[in-house]
Amino acid sequence: MSEREPTTALVERLREAYGDGLRAVATYDREGYTVHYRDAAVTAAYDDPDLDAIYEDVVLGDVNRGFEETLFDDLGDVEGKLRLFADGTVAHFWPRSDDAGVLVAFDGSVDVAVRTLHGIVGEHYG
């Protein structure tokens, strides 16, 4: 990996892999979030209060998911979650710890290979 900021390299790698189907890339920790990339559709559809709500509900809700790990304990720790919508996919990974992670959104044209995407995120945040 180059000496570039990990998020810059991650956005470049995701754009290379998924092209115009990439909608947004954000990182977060318990203190807040940073949007590193968003396309015109995301910019038009989501204002700051919407992004705050996504962080508070989706991201923090996923992190507080210990019960799922007990249900599927033979599979190991939960490292992410994928949400499939009619017109898009949202992937959320926390490869370093429960306190920080990456949220990646795609439009419906992208066939997200989950393990491949997890590997790309892990290259930069693993």
XYZ file of C-alpha atoms in Angstrom:
126
model
C 0.000 0.000 0.000
C 1.215 3.523 -0.714
C 1.887 6.259 1.817
C -1.435 7.946 0.973
C -4.111 8.443 3.590
C -5.870 5.067 4.031
C -9.293 6.527 3.250
C -8.053 8.143 0.035
C -6.514 4.859 -1.063
C -9.689 2.987 -0.080
C -11.937 5.312 -2.099
C -9.617 4.996 -5.108
C -9.576 1.200 -4.817
C -13.377 1.020 -4.494
C -13.850 3.352 -7.478
C -11.470 1.134 -9.459
C -13.357 -2.025 -8.488
C -16.953 -0.758 -8.689
C -16.829 2.306 -10.950
C -19.823 4.610 -11.099
C -21.858 2.157 -9.035
C -20.100 3.364 -5.896
C -22.401 5.813 -4.095
C -20.697 6.621 -0.794
C -17.804 5.772 1.511
C -17.696 6.829 5.153
C -15.639 5.927 8.192
C -16.712 6.308 11.787
C -15.789 5.868 15.401
C -17.770 6.328 18.612
C -17.297 10.108 18.389
C -18.755 10.579 14.900
C -18.326 9.917 11.201
C -16.565 11.303 8.135
C -17.918 11.001 4.600
C -14.956 10.494 2.268
C -16.889 10.083 -0.963
C -20.460 10.580 -2.109
C -21.838 10.763 -5.597
C -24.321 13.352 -6.848
C -27.325 11.125 -6.087
C -26.317 10.719 -2.432
C -25.556 14.423 -2.134
C -29.024 15.246 -3.497
C -30.901 12.641 -1.449
C -29.265 12.941 1.985
C -28.670 16.092 4.004
C -26.603 16.300 7.192
C -29.499 15.333 9.526
C -30.110 12.236 7.353
C -26.440 11.262 7.589
C -26.505 11.845 11.348
C -29.518 9.520 11.618
C -27.761 6.818 9.580
C -24.758 7.034 11.873
C -26.818 6.938 15.051
C -29.280 4.239 14.025
C -27.569 1.974 11.530
C -23.913 2.209 12.472
C -24.201 2.364 16.240
C -27.010 -0.203 16.137
C -24.815 -2.644 14.233
C -21.947 -2.209 16.665
C -24.193 -3.083 19.612
C -25.012 -6.515 18.190
C -23.396 -8.935 20.645
C -26.454 -11.194 20.672
C -25.906 -12.184 17.015
C -22.447 -13.472 17.838
C -23.916 -15.825 20.424
C -26.452 -17.155 17.916
C -23.813 -18.053 15.335
C -20.824 -18.604 17.604
C -19.356 -21.333 15.407
C -18.805 -18.742 12.644
C -16.617 -16.418 14.719
C -16.949 -12.730 15.410
C -19.332 -10.602 13.373
C -17.187 -8.296 11.200
C -19.840 -6.650 9.075
C -23.371 -6.469 7.812
C -24.875 -6.146 4.342
C -28.236 -4.535 3.599
C -29.783 -5.281 0.220
C -32.373 -2.764 -1.015
C -34.424 -2.755 -4.225
C -32.106 -0.170 -5.779
C -28.849 -0.545 -3.917
C -26.647 -2.207 -1.342
C -25.132 -0.861 1.865
C -22.181 -2.699 3.398
C -20.929 -1.956 6.892
C -17.654 -3.392 8.178
C -15.814 -2.948 11.457
C -12.513 -4.725 10.694
C -10.391 -3.106 13.408
C -12.715 -3.124 16.385
C -16.264 -2.521 17.485
C -15.367 1.149 17.942
C -14.518 2.052 14.341
C -15.541 0.969 10.880
C -16.404 1.660 7.272
C -19.761 2.109 5.539
C -19.897 1.644 1.748
C -22.982 2.197 -0.419
C -23.599 1.051 -3.992
C -26.357 1.560 -6.513
C -28.412 -1.355 -7.792
C -26.170 -1.950 -10.811
C -23.336 -3.321 -8.667
C -23.049 -7.019 -7.923
C -21.223 -6.791 -4.612
C -19.020 -9.806 -3.972
C -19.127 -9.635 -0.178
C -15.838 -11.389 0.601
C -14.050 -9.387 -2.097
C -15.418 -6.134 -0.699
C -14.515 -7.210 2.836
C -10.983 -7.902 1.592
C -10.675 -4.472 -0.046
C -11.804 -2.764 3.154
C -9.474 -4.995 5.170
C -6.497 -3.998 2.992
C -6.928 -0.454 4.258
C -8.434 -0.969 7.714
C -7.600 -4.524 8.701
